[in-house]
């Protein structure tokens, strides 16, 4: 081979970043592309949204994570390009970016997922999401704005509406948000809004299925529902959303929930690049891949993470971080095999277990055949995420934030951040339509 | 008196917040109004802008700072309203807000300052500021974007332009930014952009006057200039900006600096509310106040902080935090005196000294008659700001961030944050007009 092969990896999430790092010393010329200059540690986003940690604690500069692999004397190593990919030309092996076309020898598609609104009207306009750092900051600002507005709202009915928080989706994310929101309100907000009657706060979790955490054994879902109810979350099972407006959620059973806050965690679709439309896809728009993670018809193209439909023992993977990380390692190994003229090997996911955090010192988990509920899986969840977060300083700061939050029941990252437009804008408008009789309160 | 008097304080900066806290147990019904739900610890903004600390480390939730003073049984105490004041009606003693009119018995104007562009064209469009949290986040993103663009820029001349950072103003803020930017580039960015030749980086400090830090003895200004030059900052004295465009700064002496980064720290005007136009003002649009800090003609209205022109021993105050804090205490005391039918007393500023931080382990200071340069005032600056930052957790996190930054010469808050429009928008547009021949680099 006269030159080192060029590998382009699109997306610096768990899968793409891991693939880049694992290829770091392979002799390949690796280019990692992402639209952001930071890697988002997605499992911690709900903590950003509930004012527990700083945005910078759930994100890491990509270049710092790649420092060890920076090209030195030769061109081999990993480089980073912050740009938007416009399309891929799989036939001619070119990635077209804002900054021009980039040829590749191997391509890794790791572009993650995007929210799926399941055809429910109004969610795109009025729903709040939790898929990106920006979403999390917008959600945090929105929650805090509702309290600011409620503090001066003389009409009890309108106040009730401001203080009703609806979460759609009974998967891990929905449950995390419901629990963390409860912690936020019971702890710091109770003290900050001492003149506000917080018995008016309603946190409602809407789930379309029969039980929460469908991918875990049903006893864990039952425990979660019971625990959420104990801490004050109203859990509605078999509840499907029909329509969302600026101030109401309509369910298919005719029920109406007056609320300005709809946190949508109900579904994710693969976020596919233009130029890949012809690839065969499974549910959630995920690209079918071979057991080796190669895209059918393109042996030099791999898809991993939420972009791909990966089956293990006849069942698709759930879409959690450990799967993405392990797939990243496999892709790196398979590309190195191909570079040496050998065949790629099938991906084998090693499941270390699953944990879900509920909040208020409880969680659930399944490790091998053992089911866990209560404090232990809660602590395990925090420990695992602390350990997996890269960087000593980040871990230390995260640990202090958590100790502070859990020992003192307080949080201090409660900025209503200016400058964010996005979906929060519609709410901003409504929040500023506050009643003209605030004077009444103050007089 | 049949009811407790109503005090409205507009602005929760150092002056307004201190006045509110000092009135907390006075028996008055105090309302603190700000457009943000957080207090900005302005002296640390330059560290946010240079990726040293998180936005949440330079800001504190106002409600948390007022918890101790929340009204309980009676209406006496301090409440907070997040809104925008539209105008004040001094004659009828009413503050008009987005949410309606609010009557007062006493009014404290503490609305701070806004940038003053000194008639230089183009600054409003292309300049970057450092007066608010939003400014700091926009500036941080802008600096990092320049490096991302430079990393893939094949044209050396254009790369030079991307890597030229111009700071206008040789006061404390301009010097802090110049030093911190040097630290940022020499430390983490050098490691993150190992393929980029950082000898192309230029940091230029433009100052209209004869010497830096004009309000301190000239030997300190001379030391500062020498020290800045040592660490690689080009200091131009008697340099006046004539015009700023998207990619060039034009000086009045005909010199042209190709740069996309103009950090404007050159001037601040008082940020006056509508309805106060008829009040007599001094330089920088600041309201003349009596020695008691009362606004002439309105004994129930006070002005403090950057809103007011306050003289001590025939000289106006400089506009630093200790002055604002002490004025806040005096206003609270004077209002309490008025509540008891007594006369307000003159404000007397107790000057504990002045410190300015240069960066790279050096600073300057004047404590009483003693002039300090080098490491000691640098450490004192950090210590004083650590001590004055409210909250144990905040102090601990800040200390860790600093220890990490200074011992490991690293920083980890390097997000190019999405969603910020504001002034950064013009740069964003130009940054995406990257050369179409990136391919060249990668091939």
CSV table of N, CA and C in Angstrom, one decimal, chain B residues 45-173:
chain,number,residue,atom,x,y,z
B,45,UNK,N,-16.2,37.1,34.5
B,45,UNK,CA,-16.7,36.8,33.2
B,45,UNK,C,-15.5,36.6,32.2
B,46,UNK,N,-14.4,37.2,32.4
B,46,UNK,CA,-13.3,37.0,31.4
B,46,UNK,C,-12.8,35.6,31.5
B,47,UNK,N,-13.0,34.9,32.7
B,47,UNK,CA,-12.6,33.5,32.8
B,47,UNK,C,-13.6,32.6,32.1
B,48,UNK,N,-14.9,33.0,32.0
B,48,UNK,CA,-15.9,32.3,31.3
B,48,UNK,C,-15.5,32.4,29.8
B,49,UNK,N,-15.2,33.6,29.4
B,49,UNK,CA,-14.9,33.8,28.0
B,49,UNK,C,-13.6,33.1,27.5
B,50,UNK,N,-12.7,32.8,28.4
B,50,UNK,CA,-11.5,32.2,28.0
B,50,UNK,C,-11.5,30.7,28.5
B,51,UNK,N,-12.7,30.1,28.7
B,51,UNK,CA,-12.9,28.7,28.8
B,51,UNK,C,-12.3,28.2,30.1
B,52,UNK,N,-12.1,29.0,31.1
B,52,UNK,CA,-11.5,28.6,32.3
B,52,UNK,C,-12.5,28.1,33.3
B,53,UNK,N,-13.6,28.7,33.4
B,53,UNK,CA,-14.7,28.3,34.3
B,53,UNK,C,-16.0,28.2,33.5
B,54,UNK,N,-17.0,27.5,34.1
B,54,UNK,CA,-18.3,27.4,33.6
B,54,UNK,C,-19.1,28.6,33.7
B,55,UNK,N,-20.1,28.8,32.8
B,55,UNK,CA,-21.0,30.0,33.0
B,55,UNK,C,-21.6,30.0,34.4
B,56,UNK,N,-22.0,28.8,34.9
B,56,UNK,CA,-22.6,28.7,36.2
B,56,UNK,C,-21.7,29.0,37.4
B,57,UNK,N,-20.4,29.1,37.1
B,57,UNK,CA,-19.4,29.5,38.2
B,57,UNK,C,-19.3,31.0,38.3
B,58,UNK,N,-19.8,31.7,37.3
B,58,UNK,CA,-19.7,33.2,37.4
B,58,UNK,C,-21.1,33.8,37.7
B,59,UNK,N,-22.0,32.9,38.0
B,59,UNK,CA,-23.4,33.4,38.2
B,59,UNK,C,-24.0,32.7,39.3
B,60,UNK,N,-25.0,33.3,40.0
B,60,UNK,CA,-25.6,32.7,41.2
B,60,UNK,C,-27.1,33.0,41.1
B,61,UNK,N,-27.9,32.0,41.4
B,61,UNK,CA,-29.4,32.2,41.3
B,61,UNK,C,-29.8,33.3,42.3
B,62,UNK,N,-30.5,34.3,41.9
B,62,UNK,CA,-30.8,35.4,42.8
B,62,UNK,C,-31.7,35.0,43.9
B,63,UNK,N,-32.6,34.1,43.6
B,63,UNK,CA,-33.5,33.6,44.7
B,63,UNK,C,-32.8,32.9,45.8
B,64,UNK,N,-31.7,32.2,45.4
B,64,UNK,CA,-30.9,31.5,46.4
B,64,UNK,C,-30.2,32.5,47.3
B,65,UNK,N,-29.7,33.6,46.7
B,65,UNK,CA,-29.0,34.6,47.5
B,65,UNK,C,-29.9,35.4,48.4
B,66,UNK,N,-31.2,35.3,48.1
B,66,UNK,CA,-32.2,36.0,48.9
B,66,UNK,C,-33.0,35.1,49.9
B,67,UNK,N,-32.7,33.8,49.9
B,67,UNK,CA,-33.5,32.9,50.7
B,67,UNK,C,-33.7,33.3,52.1
B,68,UNK,N,-32.6,33.8,52.7
B,68,UNK,CA,-32.7,34.2,54.2
B,68,UNK,C,-33.7,35.3,54.4
B,69,UNK,N,-33.9,36.1,53.3
B,69,UNK,CA,-34.7,37.3,53.5
B,69,UNK,C,-36.2,37.1,52.9
B,70,UNK,N,-36.5,35.9,52.6
B,70,UNK,CA,-37.9,35.7,52.0
B,70,UNK,C,-38.9,36.1,53.0
B,71,UNK,N,-40.0,36.7,52.6
B,71,UNK,CA,-41.1,37.1,53.5
B,71,UNK,C,-41.7,35.8,54.2
B,72,UNK,N,-42.0,35.9,55.4
B,72,UNK,CA,-42.6,34.8,56.1
B,72,UNK,C,-44.0,35.1,56.5
B,73,UNK,N,-44.2,35.4,57.8
B,73,UNK,CA,-45.6,35.7,58.3
B,73,UNK,C,-46.1,37.0,57.7
B,74,UNK,N,-45.3,38.1,57.9
B,74,UNK,CA,-45.7,39.4,57.3
B,74,UNK,C,-45.3,39.5,55.9
B,75,UNK,N,-45.5,40.6,55.3
B,75,UNK,CA,-45.1,40.8,53.9
B,75,UNK,C,-43.7,41.4,53.9
B,76,UNK,N,-43.1,41.7,55.1
B,76,UNK,CA,-41.8,42.3,55.1
B,76,UNK,C,-40.8,41.2,54.7
B,77,UNK,N,-39.8,41.7,54.0
B,77,UNK,CA,-38.7,40.8,53.5
B,77,UNK,C,-38.4,41.1,52.0
B,78,UNK,N,-37.7,40.3,51.3
B,78,UNK,CA,-37.3,40.6,50.0
B,78,UNK,C,-37.9,39.6,49.0
B,79,UNK,N,-38.5,40.1,48.0
B,79,UNK,CA,-39.0,39.2,47.0
B,79,UNK,C,-38.3,39.6,45.7
B,80,UNK,N,-38.4,38.6,44.7
B,80,UNK,CA,-37.7,38.8,43.5
B,80,UNK,C,-38.7,38.7,42.3
B,81,UNK,N,-38.5,39.6,41.4
B,81,UNK,CA,-39.4,39.5,40.1
B,81,UNK,C,-38.4,39.6,38.9
B,82,UNK,N,-38.5,38.5,38.1
B,82,UNK,CA,-37.8,38.5,36.9
B,82,UNK,C,-38.6,39.2,35.8
B,83,UNK,N,-38.3,40.4,35.4
B,83,UNK,CA,-39.0,41.0,34.4
B,83,UNK,C,-38.2,42.1,33.8
B,84,UNK,N,-38.7,42.8,32.7
B,84,UNK,CA,-38.0,43.9,32.2
B,84,UNK,C,-38.8,45.2,32.6
B,85,UNK,N,-38.1,46.1,33.1
B,85,UNK,CA,-38.7,47.4,33.4
B,85,UNK,C,-38.8,48.2,32.2
B,86,UNK,N,-40.0,48.7,31.9
B,86,UNK,CA,-40.2,49.5,30.7
B,86,UNK,C,-39.9,51.0,30.9
B,87,UNK,N,-40.4,51.5,32.0
B,87,UNK,CA,-40.0,52.9,32.4
B,87,UNK,C,-40.3,53.1,33.8
B,88,UNK,N,-39.8,54.2,34.4
B,88,UNK,CA,-40.2,54.6,35.7
B,88,UNK,C,-40.9,55.9,35.7
B,89,UNK,N,-41.9,56.1,36.5
B,89,UNK,CA,-42.6,57.3,36.6
B,89,UNK,C,-42.2,57.9,37.9
B,90,UNK,N,-41.2,58.7,37.9
B,90,UNK,CA,-40.7,59.2,39.2
B,90,UNK,C,-41.7,60.1,39.9
B,91,UNK,N,-42.5,60.9,39.1
B,91,UNK,CA,-43.4,61.8,39.7
B,91,UNK,C,-44.5,61.0,40.5
B,92,UNK,N,-45.1,60.0,39.8
B,92,UNK,CA,-46.1,59.2,40.5
B,92,UNK,C,-45.6,58.0,41.3
B,93,UNK,N,-44.3,57.9,41.3
B,93,UNK,CA,-43.7,56.8,42.1
B,93,UNK,C,-44.2,55.4,41.6
B,94,UNK,N,-44.0,55.1,40.4
B,94,UNK,CA,-44.5,53.9,39.8
B,94,UNK,C,-43.4,53.3,38.9
B,95,UNK,N,-43.1,52.0,39.0
B,95,UNK,CA,-42.2,51.3,38.0
B,95,UNK,C,-43.1,50.5,37.1
B,96,UNK,N,-43.0,50.8,35.8
B,96,UNK,CA,-43.8,50.1,34.8
B,96,UNK,C,-43.0,48.9,34.3
B,97,UNK,N,-43.6,47.7,34.4
B,97,UNK,CA,-42.9,46.5,34.0
B,97,UNK,C,-43.7,45.8,32.9
B,98,UNK,N,-43.1,44.9,32.3
B,98,UNK,CA,-43.9,44.0,31.3
B,98,UNK,C,-45.1,43.5,32.0
B,99,UNK,N,-45.1,43.2,33.2
B,99,UNK,CA,-46.2,42.6,33.9
B,99,UNK,C,-47.2,43.6,34.6
B,100,UNK,N,-47.0,44.8,34.3
B,100,UNK,CA,-47.9,45.8,34.9
B,100,UNK,C,-47.1,46.8,35.8
B,101,UNK,N,-47.9,47.9,36.3
B,101,UNK,CA,-47.3,48.9,37.0
B,101,UNK,C,-47.1,48.5,38.5
B,102,UNK,N,-46.0,49.0,39.1
B,102,UNK,CA,-45.7,48.6,40.5
B,102,UNK,C,-45.4,49.9,41.3
B,103,UNK,N,-46.2,50.3,42.3
B,103,UNK,CA,-45.9,51.5,43.0
B,103,UNK,C,-44.8,51.3,44.0
B,104,UNK,N,-44.2,52.4,44.4
B,104,UNK,CA,-43.1,52.3,45.4
B,104,UNK,C,-43.1,53.4,46.4
B,105,UNK,N,-42.5,53.2,47.5
B,105,UNK,CA,-42.3,54.3,48.4
B,105,UNK,C,-40.8,54.8,48.3
B,106,UNK,N,-39.9,53.8,48.1
B,106,UNK,CA,-38.5,54.1,47.8
B,106,UNK,C,-38.1,53.4,46.6
B,107,UNK,N,-37.2,54.0,45.8
B,107,UNK,CA,-36.7,53.4,44.6
B,107,UNK,C,-35.2,53.4,44.6
B,108,UNK,N,-34.6,52.3,44.2
B,108,UNK,CA,-33.1,52.2,44.0
B,108,UNK,C,-32.8,51.9,42.6
B,109,UNK,N,-32.2,52.8,41.9
B,109,UNK,CA,-31.8,52.5,40.5
B,109,UNK,C,-30.4,51.9,40.5
B,110,UNK,N,-30.3,50.7,40.1
B,110,UNK,CA,-29.0,50.0,40.1
B,110,UNK,C,-28.9,49.2,38.8
B,111,UNK,N,-29.1,49.9,37.7
B,111,UNK,CA,-29.2,49.2,36.4
B,111,UNK,C,-27.9,49.0,35.7
B,112,UNK,N,-26.8,49.4,36.3
B,112,UNK,CA,-25.5,49.1,35.8
B,112,UNK,C,-25.2,49.8,34.5
B,113,UNK,N,-24.4,49.2,33.7
B,113,UNK,CA,-23.8,49.9,32.5
B,113,UNK,C,-24.0,49.1,31.2
B,114,UNK,N,-23.7,49.7,30.2
B,114,UNK,CA,-23.8,49.1,28.8
B,114,UNK,C,-22.6,49.6,28.0
B,115,UNK,N,-22.2,48.8,27.0
B,115,UNK,CA,-21.0,49.3,26.3
B,115,UNK,C,-21.2,50.6,25.5
B,116,UNK,N,-20.1,51.3,25.4
B,116,UNK,CA,-20.2,52.6,24.8
B,116,UNK,C,-19.2,52.5,23.6
B,117,UNK,N,-19.7,52.7,22.4
B,117,UNK,CA,-18.8,52.5,21.2
B,117,UNK,C,-18.0,53.7,20.8
B,118,UNK,N,-18.1,54.8,21.5
B,118,UNK,CA,-17.3,56.0,21.2
B,118,UNK,C,-17.4,56.4,19.8
B,119,UNK,N,-18.5,56.2,19.1
B,119,UNK,CA,-18.7,56.6,17.8
B,119,UNK,C,-17.9,55.8,16.7
B,120,UNK,N,-17.3,54.7,17.1
B,120,UNK,CA,-16.5,54.0,16.1
B,120,UNK,C,-17.4,53.1,15.3
B,121,UNK,N,-17.4,53.2,14.0
B,121,UNK,CA,-18.4,52.5,13.2
B,121,UNK,C,-18.0,51.0,13.1
B,122,UNK,N,-19.0,50.2,13.1
B,122,UNK,CA,-18.7,48.7,12.9
B,122,UNK,C,-18.6,47.9,14.2
B,123,UNK,N,-18.3,48.6,15.3
B,123,UNK,CA,-18.1,47.9,16.6
B,123,UNK,C,-19.4,47.2,17.0
B,124,UNK,N,-20.5,47.9,16.9
B,124,UNK,CA,-21.8,47.3,17.3
B,124,UNK,C,-22.1,46.1,16.5
B,125,UNK,N,-21.7,46.0,15.2
B,125,UNK,CA,-22.0,44.8,14.4
B,125,UNK,C,-20.9,43.7,14.6
B,126,UNK,N,-19.7,44.1,14.7
B,126,UNK,CA,-18.6,43.1,14.6
B,126,UNK,C,-17.8,42.9,15.9
B,127,UNK,N,-18.0,43.8,16.8
B,127,UNK,CA,-17.3,43.7,18.1
B,127,UNK,C,-17.8,42.7,19.0
B,128,UNK,N,-16.9,42.1,19.8
B,128,UNK,CA,-17.3,41.2,20.9
B,128,UNK,C,-17.2,41.9,22.2
B,129,UNK,N,-18.2,41.6,23.1
B,129,UNK,CA,-18.2,42.3,24.3
B,129,UNK,C,-17.9,41.4,25.5
B,130,UNK,N,-17.9,42.0,26.7
B,130,UNK,CA,-17.6,41.2,27.9
B,130,UNK,C,-18.4,41.8,29.1
B,131,UNK,N,-19.6,42.2,28.8
B,131,UNK,CA,-20.4,42.9,29.9
B,131,UNK,C,-21.4,42.0,30.6
B,132,UNK,N,-21.7,40.9,29.9
B,132,UNK,CA,-22.8,40.0,30.4
B,132,UNK,C,-22.4,38.5,30.2
B,133,UNK,N,-23.1,37.7,30.9
B,133,UNK,CA,-22.8,36.2,30.7
B,133,UNK,C,-22.9,35.8,29.3
B,134,UNK,N,-24.0,36.3,28.6
B,134,UNK,CA,-24.2,36.0,27.2
B,134,UNK,C,-23.0,36.4,26.4
B,135,UNK,N,-22.5,37.6,26.6
B,135,UNK,CA,-21.3,38.1,25.9
B,135,UNK,C,-20.2,37.1,26.1
B,136,UNK,N,-20.0,36.7,27.3
B,136,UNK,CA,-18.8,35.8,27.6
B,136,UNK,C,-18.9,34.5,26.9
B,137,UNK,N,-20.1,34.0,26.8
B,137,UNK,CA,-20.3,32.7,26.1
B,137,UNK,C,-20.1,32.8,24.6
B,138,UNK,N,-20.6,33.9,24.1
B,138,UNK,CA,-20.5,34.2,22.7
B,138,UNK,C,-19.0,34.4,22.4
B,139,UNK,N,-18.3,35.1,23.2
B,139,UNK,CA,-16.9,35.3,23.0
B,139,UNK,C,-16.1,34.0,23.0
B,140,UNK,N,-16.4,33.2,24.0
B,140,UNK,CA,-15.7,31.9,24.1
B,140,UNK,C,-15.9,31.1,22.8
B,141,UNK,N,-17.2,31.0,22.4
B,141,UNK,CA,-17.5,30.2,21.2
B,141,UNK,C,-16.7,30.8,20.0
B,142,UNK,N,-16.7,32.1,19.9
B,142,UNK,CA,-16.0,32.8,18.8
B,142,UNK,C,-14.5,32.4,18.8
B,143,UNK,N,-13.9,32.5,19.9
B,143,UNK,CA,-12.4,32.3,20.0
B,143,UNK,C,-12.2,30.8,19.5
B,144,UNK,N,-13.0,29.9,20.0
B,144,UNK,CA,-12.7,28.5,19.7
B,144,UNK,C,-13.0,28.2,18.2
B,145,UNK,N,-14.1,28.9,17.7
B,145,UNK,CA,-14.4,28.7,16.2
B,145,UNK,C,-13.2,29.2,15.4
B,146,UNK,N,-12.5,30.3,15.8
B,146,UNK,CA,-11.4,30.8,15.0
B,146,UNK,C,-10.3,29.7,14.9
B,147,UNK,N,-10.1,29.0,16.0
B,147,UNK,CA,-9.1,27.9,16.0
B,147,UNK,C,-9.5,26.7,15.1
B,148,UNK,N,-10.8,26.4,15.2
B,148,UNK,CA,-11.3,25.3,14.4
B,148,UNK,C,-11.2,25.6,12.9
B,149,UNK,N,-11.5,26.9,12.6
B,149,UNK,CA,-11.3,27.3,11.2
B,149,UNK,C,-9.9,27.3,10.7
B,150,UNK,N,-9.0,27.8,11.6
B,150,UNK,CA,-7.6,27.9,11.3
B,150,UNK,C,-7.0,26.6,11.1
B,151,UNK,N,-7.4,25.6,11.8
B,151,UNK,CA,-6.8,24.2,11.8
B,151,UNK,C,-6.9,23.6,10.4
B,152,UNK,N,-7.9,24.1,9.6
B,152,UNK,CA,-8.1,23.5,8.3
B,152,UNK,C,-7.9,24.5,7.2
B,153,UNK,N,-7.3,25.7,7.5
B,153,UNK,CA,-7.1,26.7,6.6
B,153,UNK,C,-5.8,26.6,5.9
B,154,UNK,N,-5.7,26.3,4.6
B,154,UNK,CA,-4.5,26.2,3.9
B,154,UNK,C,-3.7,27.5,3.6
B,155,UNK,N,-4.5,28.6,3.4
B,155,UNK,CA,-3.9,29.9,3.1
B,155,UNK,C,-3.3,30.5,4.3
B,156,UNK,N,-1.9,30.7,4.3
B,156,UNK,CA,-1.3,31.2,5.6
B,156,UNK,C,-1.8,32.6,5.9
B,157,UNK,N,-2.1,33.4,4.9
B,157,UNK,CA,-2.5,34.8,5.2
B,157,UNK,C,-3.8,34.8,5.9
B,158,UNK,N,-4.7,34.0,5.4
B,158,UNK,CA,-6.1,33.9,6.0
B,158,UNK,C,-6.0,33.3,7.4
B,159,UNK,N,-5.1,32.3,7.5
B,159,UNK,CA,-4.9,31.7,8.8
B,159,UNK,C,-4.4,32.7,9.9
B,160,UNK,N,-3.5,33.5,9.4
B,160,UNK,CA,-3.0,34.6,10.3
B,160,UNK,C,-4.1,35.5,10.7
B,161,UNK,N,-5.0,35.8,9.8
B,161,UNK,CA,-6.2,36.7,10.1
B,161,UNK,C,-7.1,36.0,11.2
B,162,UNK,N,-7.3,34.7,11.0
B,162,UNK,CA,-8.1,34.0,11.9
B,162,UNK,C,-7.5,33.9,13.3
B,163,UNK,N,-6.2,33.9,13.3
B,163,UNK,CA,-5.5,33.7,14.6
B,163,UNK,C,-5.0,35.1,15.2
B,164,UNK,N,-5.6,36.2,14.7
B,164,UNK,CA,-5.2,37.5,15.3
B,164,UNK,C,-6.4,38.0,16.2
B,165,UNK,N,-6.1,38.2,17.4
B,165,UNK,CA,-7.1,38.6,18.4
B,165,UNK,C,-6.8,40.0,18.9
B,166,UNK,N,-7.7,40.9,18.6
B,166,UNK,CA,-7.5,42.3,19.0
B,166,UNK,C,-8.4,42.7,20.1
B,167,UNK,N,-7.8,43.3,21.1
B,167,UNK,CA,-8.5,43.7,22.3
B,167,UNK,C,-8.4,45.2,22.4
B,168,UNK,N,-9.6,45.9,22.5
B,168,UNK,CA,-9.6,47.3,22.5
B,168,UNK,C,-9.8,47.8,23.9
B,169,UNK,N,-8.9,48.5,24.5
B,169,UNK,CA,-9.1,49.0,25.9
B,169,UNK,C,-8.0,48.5,26.8
B,170,UNK,N,-7.2,49.4,27.4
B,170,UNK,CA,-6.1,49.0,28.3
B,170,UNK,C,-6.5,49.2,29.7
B,171,UNK,N,-7.7,49.0,30.1
B,171,UNK,CA,-8.1,49.0,31.5
B,171,UNK,C,-8.0,47.6,32.0
B,172,UNK,N,-8.6,47.4,33.2
B,172,UNK,CA,-8.4,46.1,33.8
B,172,UNK,C,-9.0,44.9,33.0
B,173,UNK,N,-10.2,45.1,32.4
B,173,UNK,CA,-10.8,44.1,31.6
B,173,UNK,C,-10.0,43.7,30.4
